[in-house]
CSV table of N, CA and C in Angstrom, one decimal:
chain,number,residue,atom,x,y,z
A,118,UNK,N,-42.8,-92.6,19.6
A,118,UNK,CA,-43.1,-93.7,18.7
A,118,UNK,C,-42.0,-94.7,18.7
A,119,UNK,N,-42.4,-96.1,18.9
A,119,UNK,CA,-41.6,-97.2,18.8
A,119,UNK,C,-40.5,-97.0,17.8
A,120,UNK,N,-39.5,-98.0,17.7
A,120,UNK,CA,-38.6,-97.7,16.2
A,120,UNK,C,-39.0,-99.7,16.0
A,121,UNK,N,-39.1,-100.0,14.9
A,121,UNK,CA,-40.0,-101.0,14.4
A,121,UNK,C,-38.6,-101.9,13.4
A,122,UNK,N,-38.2,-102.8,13.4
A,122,UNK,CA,-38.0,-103.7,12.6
A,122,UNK,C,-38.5,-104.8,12.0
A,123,UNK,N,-38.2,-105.5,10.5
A,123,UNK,CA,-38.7,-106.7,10.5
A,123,UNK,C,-37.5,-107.2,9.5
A,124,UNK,N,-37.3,-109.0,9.9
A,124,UNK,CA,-36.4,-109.8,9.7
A,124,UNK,C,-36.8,-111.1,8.9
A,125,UNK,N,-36.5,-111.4,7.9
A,125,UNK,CA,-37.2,-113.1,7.3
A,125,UNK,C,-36.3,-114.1,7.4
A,126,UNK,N,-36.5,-114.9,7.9
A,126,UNK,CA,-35.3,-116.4,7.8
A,126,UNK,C,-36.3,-117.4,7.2
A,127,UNK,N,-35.6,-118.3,5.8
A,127,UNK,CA,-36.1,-119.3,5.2
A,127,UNK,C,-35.4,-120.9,6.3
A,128,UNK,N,-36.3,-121.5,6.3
A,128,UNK,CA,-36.2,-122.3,7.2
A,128,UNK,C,-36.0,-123.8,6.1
A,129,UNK,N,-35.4,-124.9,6.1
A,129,UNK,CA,-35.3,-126.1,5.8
A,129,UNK,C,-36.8,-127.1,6.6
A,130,UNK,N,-37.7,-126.9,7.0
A,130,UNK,CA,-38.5,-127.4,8.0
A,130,UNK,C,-39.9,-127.0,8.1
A,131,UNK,N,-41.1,-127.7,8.2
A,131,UNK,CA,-42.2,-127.5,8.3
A,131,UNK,C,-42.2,-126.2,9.5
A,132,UNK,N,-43.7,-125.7,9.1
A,132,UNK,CA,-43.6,-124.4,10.0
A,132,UNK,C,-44.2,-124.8,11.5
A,133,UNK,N,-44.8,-125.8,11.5
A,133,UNK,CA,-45.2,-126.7,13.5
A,133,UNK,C,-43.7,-126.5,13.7
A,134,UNK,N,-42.8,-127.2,13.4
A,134,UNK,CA,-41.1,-127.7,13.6
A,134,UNK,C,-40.8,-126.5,14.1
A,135,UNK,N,-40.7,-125.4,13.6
A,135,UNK,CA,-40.4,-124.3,13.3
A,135,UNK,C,-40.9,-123.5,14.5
A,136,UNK,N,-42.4,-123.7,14.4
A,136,UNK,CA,-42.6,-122.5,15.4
A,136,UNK,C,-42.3,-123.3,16.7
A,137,UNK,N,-42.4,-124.6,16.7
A,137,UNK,CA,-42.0,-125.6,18.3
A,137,UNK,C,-40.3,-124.9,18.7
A,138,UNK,N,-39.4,-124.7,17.9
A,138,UNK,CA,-38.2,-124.7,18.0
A,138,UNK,C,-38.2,-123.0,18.8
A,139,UNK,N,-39.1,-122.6,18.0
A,139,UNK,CA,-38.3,-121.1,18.3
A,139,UNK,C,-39.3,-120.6,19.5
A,140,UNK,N,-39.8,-121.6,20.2
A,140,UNK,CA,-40.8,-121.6,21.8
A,140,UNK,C,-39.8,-122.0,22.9
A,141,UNK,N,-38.9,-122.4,22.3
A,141,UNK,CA,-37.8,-123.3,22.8
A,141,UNK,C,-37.0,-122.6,23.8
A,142,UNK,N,-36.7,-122.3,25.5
A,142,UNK,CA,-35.7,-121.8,25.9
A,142,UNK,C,-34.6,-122.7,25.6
A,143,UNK,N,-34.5,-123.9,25.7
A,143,UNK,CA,-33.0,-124.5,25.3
A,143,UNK,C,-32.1,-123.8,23.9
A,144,UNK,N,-33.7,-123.7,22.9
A,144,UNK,CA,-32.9,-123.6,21.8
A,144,UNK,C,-32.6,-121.8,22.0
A,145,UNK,N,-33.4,-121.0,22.5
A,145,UNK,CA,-32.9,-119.7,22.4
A,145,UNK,C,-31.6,-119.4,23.5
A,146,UNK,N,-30.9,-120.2,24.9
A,146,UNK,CA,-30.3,-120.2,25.1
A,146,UNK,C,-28.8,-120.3,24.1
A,147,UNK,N,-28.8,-121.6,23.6
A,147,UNK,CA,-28.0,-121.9,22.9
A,147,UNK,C,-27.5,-121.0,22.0
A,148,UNK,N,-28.7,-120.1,21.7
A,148,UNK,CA,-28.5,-119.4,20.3
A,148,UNK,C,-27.6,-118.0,20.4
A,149,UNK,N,-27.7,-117.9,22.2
A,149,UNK,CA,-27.3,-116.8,22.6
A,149,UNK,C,-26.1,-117.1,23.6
A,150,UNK,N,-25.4,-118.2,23.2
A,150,UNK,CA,-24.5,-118.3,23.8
A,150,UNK,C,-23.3,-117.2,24.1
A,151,UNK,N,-23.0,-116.6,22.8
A,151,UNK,CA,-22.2,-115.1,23.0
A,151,UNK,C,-22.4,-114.0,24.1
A,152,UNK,N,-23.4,-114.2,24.1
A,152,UNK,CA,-24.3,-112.8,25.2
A,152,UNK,C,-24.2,-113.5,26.5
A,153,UNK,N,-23.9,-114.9,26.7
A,153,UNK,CA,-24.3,-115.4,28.0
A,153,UNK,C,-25.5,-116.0,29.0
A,154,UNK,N,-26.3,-115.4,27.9
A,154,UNK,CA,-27.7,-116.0,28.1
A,154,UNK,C,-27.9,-116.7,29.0
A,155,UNK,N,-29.0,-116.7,30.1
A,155,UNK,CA,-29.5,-117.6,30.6
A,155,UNK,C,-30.1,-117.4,31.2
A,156,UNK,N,-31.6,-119.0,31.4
A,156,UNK,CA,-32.9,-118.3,31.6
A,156,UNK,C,-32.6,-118.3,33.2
A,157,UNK,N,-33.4,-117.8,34.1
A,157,UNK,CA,-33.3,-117.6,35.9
A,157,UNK,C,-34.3,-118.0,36.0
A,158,UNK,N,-35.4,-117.3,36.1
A,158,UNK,CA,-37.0,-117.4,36.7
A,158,UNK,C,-38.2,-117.8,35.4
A,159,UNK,N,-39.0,-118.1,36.1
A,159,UNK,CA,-40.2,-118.3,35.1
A,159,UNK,C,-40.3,-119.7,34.2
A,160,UNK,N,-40.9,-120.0,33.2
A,160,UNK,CA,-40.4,-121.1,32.2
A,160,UNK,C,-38.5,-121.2,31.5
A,161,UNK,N,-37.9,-122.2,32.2
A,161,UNK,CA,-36.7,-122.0,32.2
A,161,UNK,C,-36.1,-123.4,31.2
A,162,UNK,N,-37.1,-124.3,30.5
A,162,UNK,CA,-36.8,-125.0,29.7
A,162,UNK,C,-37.8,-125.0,28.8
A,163,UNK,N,-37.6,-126.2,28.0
A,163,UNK,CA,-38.5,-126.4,26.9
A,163,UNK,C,-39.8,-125.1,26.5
A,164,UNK,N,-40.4,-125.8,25.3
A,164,UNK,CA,-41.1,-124.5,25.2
A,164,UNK,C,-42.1,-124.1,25.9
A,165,UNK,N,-42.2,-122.9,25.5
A,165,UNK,CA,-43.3,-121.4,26.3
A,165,UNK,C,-44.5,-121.6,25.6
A,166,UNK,N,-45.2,-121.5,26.4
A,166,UNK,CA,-47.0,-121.7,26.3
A,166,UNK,C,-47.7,-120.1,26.6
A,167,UNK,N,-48.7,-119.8,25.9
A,167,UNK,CA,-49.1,-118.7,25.8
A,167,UNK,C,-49.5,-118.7,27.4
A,168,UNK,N,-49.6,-117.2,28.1
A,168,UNK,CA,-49.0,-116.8,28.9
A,168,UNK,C,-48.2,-116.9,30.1
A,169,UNK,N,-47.1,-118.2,29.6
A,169,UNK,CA,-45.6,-118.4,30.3
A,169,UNK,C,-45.0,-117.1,30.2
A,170,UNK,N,-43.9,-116.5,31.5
A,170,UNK,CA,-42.7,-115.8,31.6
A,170,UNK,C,-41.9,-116.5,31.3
A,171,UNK,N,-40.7,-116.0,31.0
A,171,UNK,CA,-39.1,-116.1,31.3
A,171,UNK,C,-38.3,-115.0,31.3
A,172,UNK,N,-37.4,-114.9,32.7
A,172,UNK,CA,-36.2,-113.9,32.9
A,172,UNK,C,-35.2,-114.5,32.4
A,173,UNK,N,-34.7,-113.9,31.8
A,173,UNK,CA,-33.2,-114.0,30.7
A,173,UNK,C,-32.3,-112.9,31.5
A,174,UNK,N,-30.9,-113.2,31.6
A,174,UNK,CA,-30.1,-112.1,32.4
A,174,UNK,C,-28.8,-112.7,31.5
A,175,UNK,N,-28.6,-111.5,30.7
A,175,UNK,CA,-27.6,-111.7,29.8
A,175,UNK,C,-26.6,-110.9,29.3
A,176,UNK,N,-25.4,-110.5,28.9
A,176,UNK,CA,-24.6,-109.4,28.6
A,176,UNK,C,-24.8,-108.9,27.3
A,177,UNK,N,-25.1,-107.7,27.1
A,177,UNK,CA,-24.8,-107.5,25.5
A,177,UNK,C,-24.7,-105.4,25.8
A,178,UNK,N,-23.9,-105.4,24.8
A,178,UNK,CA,-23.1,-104.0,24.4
A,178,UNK,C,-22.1,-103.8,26.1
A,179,UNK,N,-22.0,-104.9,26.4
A,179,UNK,CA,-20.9,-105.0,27.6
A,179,UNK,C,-21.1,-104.6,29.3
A,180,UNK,N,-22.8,-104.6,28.8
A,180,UNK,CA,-23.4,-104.3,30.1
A,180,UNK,C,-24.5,-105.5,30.5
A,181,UNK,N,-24.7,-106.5,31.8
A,181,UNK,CA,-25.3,-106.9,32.4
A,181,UNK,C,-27.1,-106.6,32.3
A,182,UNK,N,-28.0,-107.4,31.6
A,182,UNK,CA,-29.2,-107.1,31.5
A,182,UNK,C,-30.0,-107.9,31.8
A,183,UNK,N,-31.2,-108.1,32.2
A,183,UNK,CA,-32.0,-108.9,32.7
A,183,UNK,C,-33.5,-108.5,32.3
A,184,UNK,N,-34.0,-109.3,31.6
A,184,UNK,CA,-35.4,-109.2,31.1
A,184,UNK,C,-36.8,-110.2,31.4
A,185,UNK,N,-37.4,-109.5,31.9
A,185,UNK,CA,-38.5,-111.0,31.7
A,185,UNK,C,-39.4,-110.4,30.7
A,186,UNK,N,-40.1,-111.7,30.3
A,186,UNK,CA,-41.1,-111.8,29.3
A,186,UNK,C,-42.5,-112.4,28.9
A,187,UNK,N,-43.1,-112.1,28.7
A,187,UNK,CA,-44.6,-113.2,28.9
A,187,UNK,C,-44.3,-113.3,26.9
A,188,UNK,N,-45.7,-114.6,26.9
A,188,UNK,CA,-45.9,-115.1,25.5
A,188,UNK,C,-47.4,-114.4,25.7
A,189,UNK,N,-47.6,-113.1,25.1
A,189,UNK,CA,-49.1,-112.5,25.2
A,189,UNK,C,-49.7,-113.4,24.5
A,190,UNK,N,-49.8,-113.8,23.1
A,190,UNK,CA,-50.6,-113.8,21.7
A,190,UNK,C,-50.0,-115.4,21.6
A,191,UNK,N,-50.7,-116.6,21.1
A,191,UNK,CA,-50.3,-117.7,20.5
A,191,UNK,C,-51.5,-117.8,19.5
A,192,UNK,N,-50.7,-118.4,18.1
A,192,UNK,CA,-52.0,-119.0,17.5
A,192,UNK,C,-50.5,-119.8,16.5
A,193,UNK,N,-51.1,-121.2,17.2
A,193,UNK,CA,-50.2,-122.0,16.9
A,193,UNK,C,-50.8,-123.0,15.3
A,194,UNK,N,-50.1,-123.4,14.3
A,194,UNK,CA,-48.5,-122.7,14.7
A,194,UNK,C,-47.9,-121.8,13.6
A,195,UNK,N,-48.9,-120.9,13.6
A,195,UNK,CA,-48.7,-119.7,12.6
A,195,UNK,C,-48.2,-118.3,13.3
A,196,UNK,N,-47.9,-118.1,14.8
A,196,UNK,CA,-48.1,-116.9,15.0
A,196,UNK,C,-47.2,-116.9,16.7
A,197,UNK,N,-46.9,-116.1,17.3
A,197,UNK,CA,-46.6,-116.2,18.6
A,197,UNK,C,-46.1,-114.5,19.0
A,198,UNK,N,-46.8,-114.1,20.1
A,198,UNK,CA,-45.7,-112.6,20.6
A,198,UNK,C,-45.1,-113.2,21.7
A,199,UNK,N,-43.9,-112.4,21.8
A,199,UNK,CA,-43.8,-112.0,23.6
A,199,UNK,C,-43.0,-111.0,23.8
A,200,UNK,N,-43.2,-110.4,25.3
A,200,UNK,CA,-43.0,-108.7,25.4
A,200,UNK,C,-42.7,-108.8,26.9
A,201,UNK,N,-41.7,-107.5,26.8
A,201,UNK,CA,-41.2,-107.4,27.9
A,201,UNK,C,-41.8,-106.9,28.8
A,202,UNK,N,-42.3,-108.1,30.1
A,202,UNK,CA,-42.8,-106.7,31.3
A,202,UNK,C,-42.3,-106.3,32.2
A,203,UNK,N,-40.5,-106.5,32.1
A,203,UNK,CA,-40.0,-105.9,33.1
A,203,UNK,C,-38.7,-105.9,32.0
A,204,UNK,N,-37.7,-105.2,32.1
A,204,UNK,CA,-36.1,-104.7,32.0
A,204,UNK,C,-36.3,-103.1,31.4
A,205,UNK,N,-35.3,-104.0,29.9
A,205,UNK,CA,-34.2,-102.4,29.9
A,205,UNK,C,-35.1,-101.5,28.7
A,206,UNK,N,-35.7,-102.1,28.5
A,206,UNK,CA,-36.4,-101.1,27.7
A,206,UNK,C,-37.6,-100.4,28.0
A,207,UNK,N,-38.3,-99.4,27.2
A,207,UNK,CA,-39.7,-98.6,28.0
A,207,UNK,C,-40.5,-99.6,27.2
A,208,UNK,N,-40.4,-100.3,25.8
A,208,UNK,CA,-41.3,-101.4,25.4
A,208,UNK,C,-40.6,-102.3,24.6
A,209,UNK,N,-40.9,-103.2,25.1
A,209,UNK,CA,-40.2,-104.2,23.7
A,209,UNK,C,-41.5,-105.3,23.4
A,210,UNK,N,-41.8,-105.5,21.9
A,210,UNK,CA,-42.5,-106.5,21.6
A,210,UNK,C,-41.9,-107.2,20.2
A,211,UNK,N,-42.2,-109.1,20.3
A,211,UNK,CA,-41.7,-109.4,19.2
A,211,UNK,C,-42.7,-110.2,19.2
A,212,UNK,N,-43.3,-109.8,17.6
A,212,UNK,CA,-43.9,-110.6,17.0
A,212,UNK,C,-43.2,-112.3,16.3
A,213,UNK,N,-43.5,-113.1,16.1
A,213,UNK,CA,-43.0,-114.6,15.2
A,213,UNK,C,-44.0,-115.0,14.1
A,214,UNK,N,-43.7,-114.7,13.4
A,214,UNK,CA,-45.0,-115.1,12.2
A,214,UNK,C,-44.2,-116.5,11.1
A,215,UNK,N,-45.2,-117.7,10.7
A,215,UNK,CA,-44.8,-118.8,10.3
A,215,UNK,C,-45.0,-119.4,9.3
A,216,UNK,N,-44.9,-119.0,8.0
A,216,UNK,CA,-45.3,-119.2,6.8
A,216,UNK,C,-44.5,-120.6,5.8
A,217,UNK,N,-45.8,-121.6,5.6
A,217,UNK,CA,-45.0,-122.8,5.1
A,217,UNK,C,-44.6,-121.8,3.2
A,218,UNK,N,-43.5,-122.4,2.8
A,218,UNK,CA,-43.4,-121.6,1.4
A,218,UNK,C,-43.0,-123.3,0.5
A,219,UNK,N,-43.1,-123.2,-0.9
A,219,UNK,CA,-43.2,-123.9,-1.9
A,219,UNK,C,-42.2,-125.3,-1.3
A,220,UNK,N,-42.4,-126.2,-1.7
A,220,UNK,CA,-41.3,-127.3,-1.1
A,220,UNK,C,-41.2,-127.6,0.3
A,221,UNK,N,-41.9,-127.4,1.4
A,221,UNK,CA,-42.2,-127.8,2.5
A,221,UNK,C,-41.6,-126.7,3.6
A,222,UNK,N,-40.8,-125.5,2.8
A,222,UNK,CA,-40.0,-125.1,3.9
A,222,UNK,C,-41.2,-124.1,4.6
A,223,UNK,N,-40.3,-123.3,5.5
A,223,UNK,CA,-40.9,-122.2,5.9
A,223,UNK,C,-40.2,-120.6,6.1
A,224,UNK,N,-41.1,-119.9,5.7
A,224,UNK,CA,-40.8,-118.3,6.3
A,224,UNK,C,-41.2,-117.9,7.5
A,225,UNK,N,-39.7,-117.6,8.3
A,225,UNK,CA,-40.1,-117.1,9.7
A,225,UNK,C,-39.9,-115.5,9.6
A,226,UNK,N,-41.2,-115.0,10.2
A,226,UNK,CA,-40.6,-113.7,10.0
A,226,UNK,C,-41.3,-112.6,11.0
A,227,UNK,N,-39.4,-112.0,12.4
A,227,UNK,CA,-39.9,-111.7,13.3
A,227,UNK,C,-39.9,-110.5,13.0
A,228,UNK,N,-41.2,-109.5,13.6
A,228,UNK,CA,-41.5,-108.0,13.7
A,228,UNK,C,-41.1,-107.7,15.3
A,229,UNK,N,-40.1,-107.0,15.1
A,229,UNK,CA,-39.6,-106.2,16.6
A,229,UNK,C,-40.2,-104.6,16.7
A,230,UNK,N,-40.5,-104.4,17.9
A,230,UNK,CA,-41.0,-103.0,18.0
A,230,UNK,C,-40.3,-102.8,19.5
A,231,UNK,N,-39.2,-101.5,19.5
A,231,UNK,CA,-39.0,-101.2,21.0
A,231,UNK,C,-38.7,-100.2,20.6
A,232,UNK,N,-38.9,-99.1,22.6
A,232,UNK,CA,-38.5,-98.3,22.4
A,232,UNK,C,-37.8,-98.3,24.1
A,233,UNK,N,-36.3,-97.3,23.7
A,233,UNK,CA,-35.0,-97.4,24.8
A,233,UNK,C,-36.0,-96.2,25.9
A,234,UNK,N,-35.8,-96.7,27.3
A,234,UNK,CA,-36.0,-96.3,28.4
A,234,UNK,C,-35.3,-94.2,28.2
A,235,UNK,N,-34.3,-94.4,28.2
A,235,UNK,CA,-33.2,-93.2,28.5
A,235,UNK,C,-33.2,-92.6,27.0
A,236,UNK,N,-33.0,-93.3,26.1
A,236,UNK,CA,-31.8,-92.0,25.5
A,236,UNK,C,-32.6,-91.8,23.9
A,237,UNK,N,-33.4,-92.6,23.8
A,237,UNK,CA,-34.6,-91.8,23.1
A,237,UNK,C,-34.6,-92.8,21.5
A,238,UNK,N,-35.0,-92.0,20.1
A,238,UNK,CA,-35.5,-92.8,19.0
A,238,UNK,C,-33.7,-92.3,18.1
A,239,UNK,N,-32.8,-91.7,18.7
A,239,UNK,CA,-31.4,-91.9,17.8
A,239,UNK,C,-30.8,-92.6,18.2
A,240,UNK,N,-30.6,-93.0,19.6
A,240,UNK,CA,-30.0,-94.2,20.1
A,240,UNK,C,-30.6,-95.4,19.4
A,241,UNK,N,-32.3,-95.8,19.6
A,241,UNK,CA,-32.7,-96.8,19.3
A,241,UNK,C,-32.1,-96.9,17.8
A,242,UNK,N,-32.4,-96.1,16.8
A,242,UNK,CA,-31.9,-96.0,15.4
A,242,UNK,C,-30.6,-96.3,15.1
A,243,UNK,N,-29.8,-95.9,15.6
A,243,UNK,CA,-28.3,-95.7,15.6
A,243,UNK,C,-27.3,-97.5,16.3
A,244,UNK,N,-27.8,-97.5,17.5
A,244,UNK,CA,-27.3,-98.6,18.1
A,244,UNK,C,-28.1,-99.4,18.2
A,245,UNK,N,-29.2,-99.7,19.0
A,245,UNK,CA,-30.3,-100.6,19.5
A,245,UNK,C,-30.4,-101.2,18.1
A,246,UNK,N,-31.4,-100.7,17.2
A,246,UNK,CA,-32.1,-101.3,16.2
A,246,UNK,C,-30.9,-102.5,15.4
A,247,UNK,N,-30.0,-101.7,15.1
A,247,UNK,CA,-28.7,-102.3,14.6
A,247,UNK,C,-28.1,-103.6,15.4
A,248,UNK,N,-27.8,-103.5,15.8
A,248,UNK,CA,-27.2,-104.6,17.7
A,248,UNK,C,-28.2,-105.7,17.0
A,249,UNK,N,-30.0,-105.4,17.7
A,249,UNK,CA,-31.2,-106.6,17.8
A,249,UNK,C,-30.9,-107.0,16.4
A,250,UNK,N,-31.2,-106.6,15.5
A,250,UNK,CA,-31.0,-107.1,13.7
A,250,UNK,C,-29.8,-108.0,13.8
A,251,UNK,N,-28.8,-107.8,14.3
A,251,UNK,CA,-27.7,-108.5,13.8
A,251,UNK,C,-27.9,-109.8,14.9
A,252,UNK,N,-28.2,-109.6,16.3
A,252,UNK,CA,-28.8,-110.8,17.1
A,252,UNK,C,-29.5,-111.4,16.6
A,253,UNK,N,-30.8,-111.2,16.3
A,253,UNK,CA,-31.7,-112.3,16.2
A,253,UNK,C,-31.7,-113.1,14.3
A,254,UNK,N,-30.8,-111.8,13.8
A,254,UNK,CA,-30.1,-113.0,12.5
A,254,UNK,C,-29.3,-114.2,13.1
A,255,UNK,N,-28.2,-113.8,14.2
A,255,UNK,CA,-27.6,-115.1,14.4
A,255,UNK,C,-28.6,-116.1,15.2
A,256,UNK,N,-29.5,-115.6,16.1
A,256,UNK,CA,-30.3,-116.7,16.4
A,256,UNK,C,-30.9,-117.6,15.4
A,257,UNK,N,-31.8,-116.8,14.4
A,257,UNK,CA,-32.2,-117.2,13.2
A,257,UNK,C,-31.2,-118.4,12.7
A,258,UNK,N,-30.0,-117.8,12.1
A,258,UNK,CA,-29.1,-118.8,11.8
A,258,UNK,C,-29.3,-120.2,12.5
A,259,UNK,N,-28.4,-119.9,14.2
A,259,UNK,CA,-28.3,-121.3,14.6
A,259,UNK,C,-29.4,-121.9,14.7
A,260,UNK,N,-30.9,-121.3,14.6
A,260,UNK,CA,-32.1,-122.3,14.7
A,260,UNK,C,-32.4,-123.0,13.0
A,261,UNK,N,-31.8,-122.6,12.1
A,261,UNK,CA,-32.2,-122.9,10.5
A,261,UNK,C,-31.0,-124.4,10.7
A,262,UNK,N,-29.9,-123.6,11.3
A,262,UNK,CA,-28.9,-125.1,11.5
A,262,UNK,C,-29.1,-125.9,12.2
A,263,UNK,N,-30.0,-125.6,13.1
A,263,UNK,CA,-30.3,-127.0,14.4
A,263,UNK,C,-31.6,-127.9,13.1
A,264,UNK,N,-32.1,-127.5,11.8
A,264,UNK,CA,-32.8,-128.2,11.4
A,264,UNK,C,-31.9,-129.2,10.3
A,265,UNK,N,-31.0,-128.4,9.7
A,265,UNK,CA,-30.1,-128.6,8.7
A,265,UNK,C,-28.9,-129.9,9.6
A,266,UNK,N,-28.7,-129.6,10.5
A,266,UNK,CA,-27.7,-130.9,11.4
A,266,UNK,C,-28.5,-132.1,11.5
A,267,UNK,N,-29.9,-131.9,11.9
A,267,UNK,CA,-30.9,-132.8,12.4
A,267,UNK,C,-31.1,-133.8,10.8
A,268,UNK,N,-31.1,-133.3,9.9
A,268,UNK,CA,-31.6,-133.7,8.7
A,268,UNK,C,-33.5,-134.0,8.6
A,269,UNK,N,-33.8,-133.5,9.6
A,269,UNK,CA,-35.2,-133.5,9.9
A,269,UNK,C,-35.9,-132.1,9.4
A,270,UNK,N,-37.1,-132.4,9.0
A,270,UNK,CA,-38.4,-131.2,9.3
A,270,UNK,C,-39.5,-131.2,9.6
């Protein structure tokens, strides 16, 4: 069985804005500038259209990784998956769900489900799960701040 997380980021920005940004390889590069990020193959700029790839080959826990991804599911612009069909994991899937909330903003809120190739559901629990959560908060972050610099939504 998968090991399953889920994350909410309040967004300053309509949820179109919102889900356009986070389709975004420039803006997910950017966000992953720590890790090194960067796309190779597949849709390698602007955003991903339901069933676009992109290979991402990036460092994180100090090891060299490379992942591609398809966008399975769109229902714009409330909804988006994409899932790994090739790297380091035996499955990875992220849901993006887009919820406008009171005063124009919006709730973004991603559901991760993976599970590690090797070393089983205490690794995922212990390291993996912990690692992705604290990643895709800082993505979250610098994408709430690319709206908050812009003064736009």
């Amino acid at each position: 069985m998968p090991s399953r997380f889920t994350l909410e980021t309040h967004m300053a920005a309509r949820p179109d804005a919102v889900f356009d940004l986070a389709r975004d390889i420039g803006a997910h590069v950017a966000s992953m500038r720590d890790s090194r990020e960067r796309a190779i193959a597949g849709t390698t700029e602007g955003p991903m259209r339901l069933g676009d790839t992109v290979t991402f080959r990036a460092r994180h826990l100090g090891v060299w990784f490379t992942l591609t991804a398809r966008i399975s599911e769109m229902r714009a612009p409330s909804r988006f998956v994409d899932e790994q069909v090739w790297g380091p994991f035996r499955s990875f899937r992220h849901e993006h769900r887009f919820e406008q909330t009171p005063g124009g903003g919006t709730k973004m809120t991603d559901t991760i489900e993976l599970a590690s190739p090797v070393f089983g559901v205490i690794v995922e629990r212990l390291i993996l799960v912990p690692y992705l959560r604290r990643l895709i908060a800082r993505r979250n972050a610098h994408l709430a701040a690319s709206f908050l610099e812009a003064g736009t939504s």
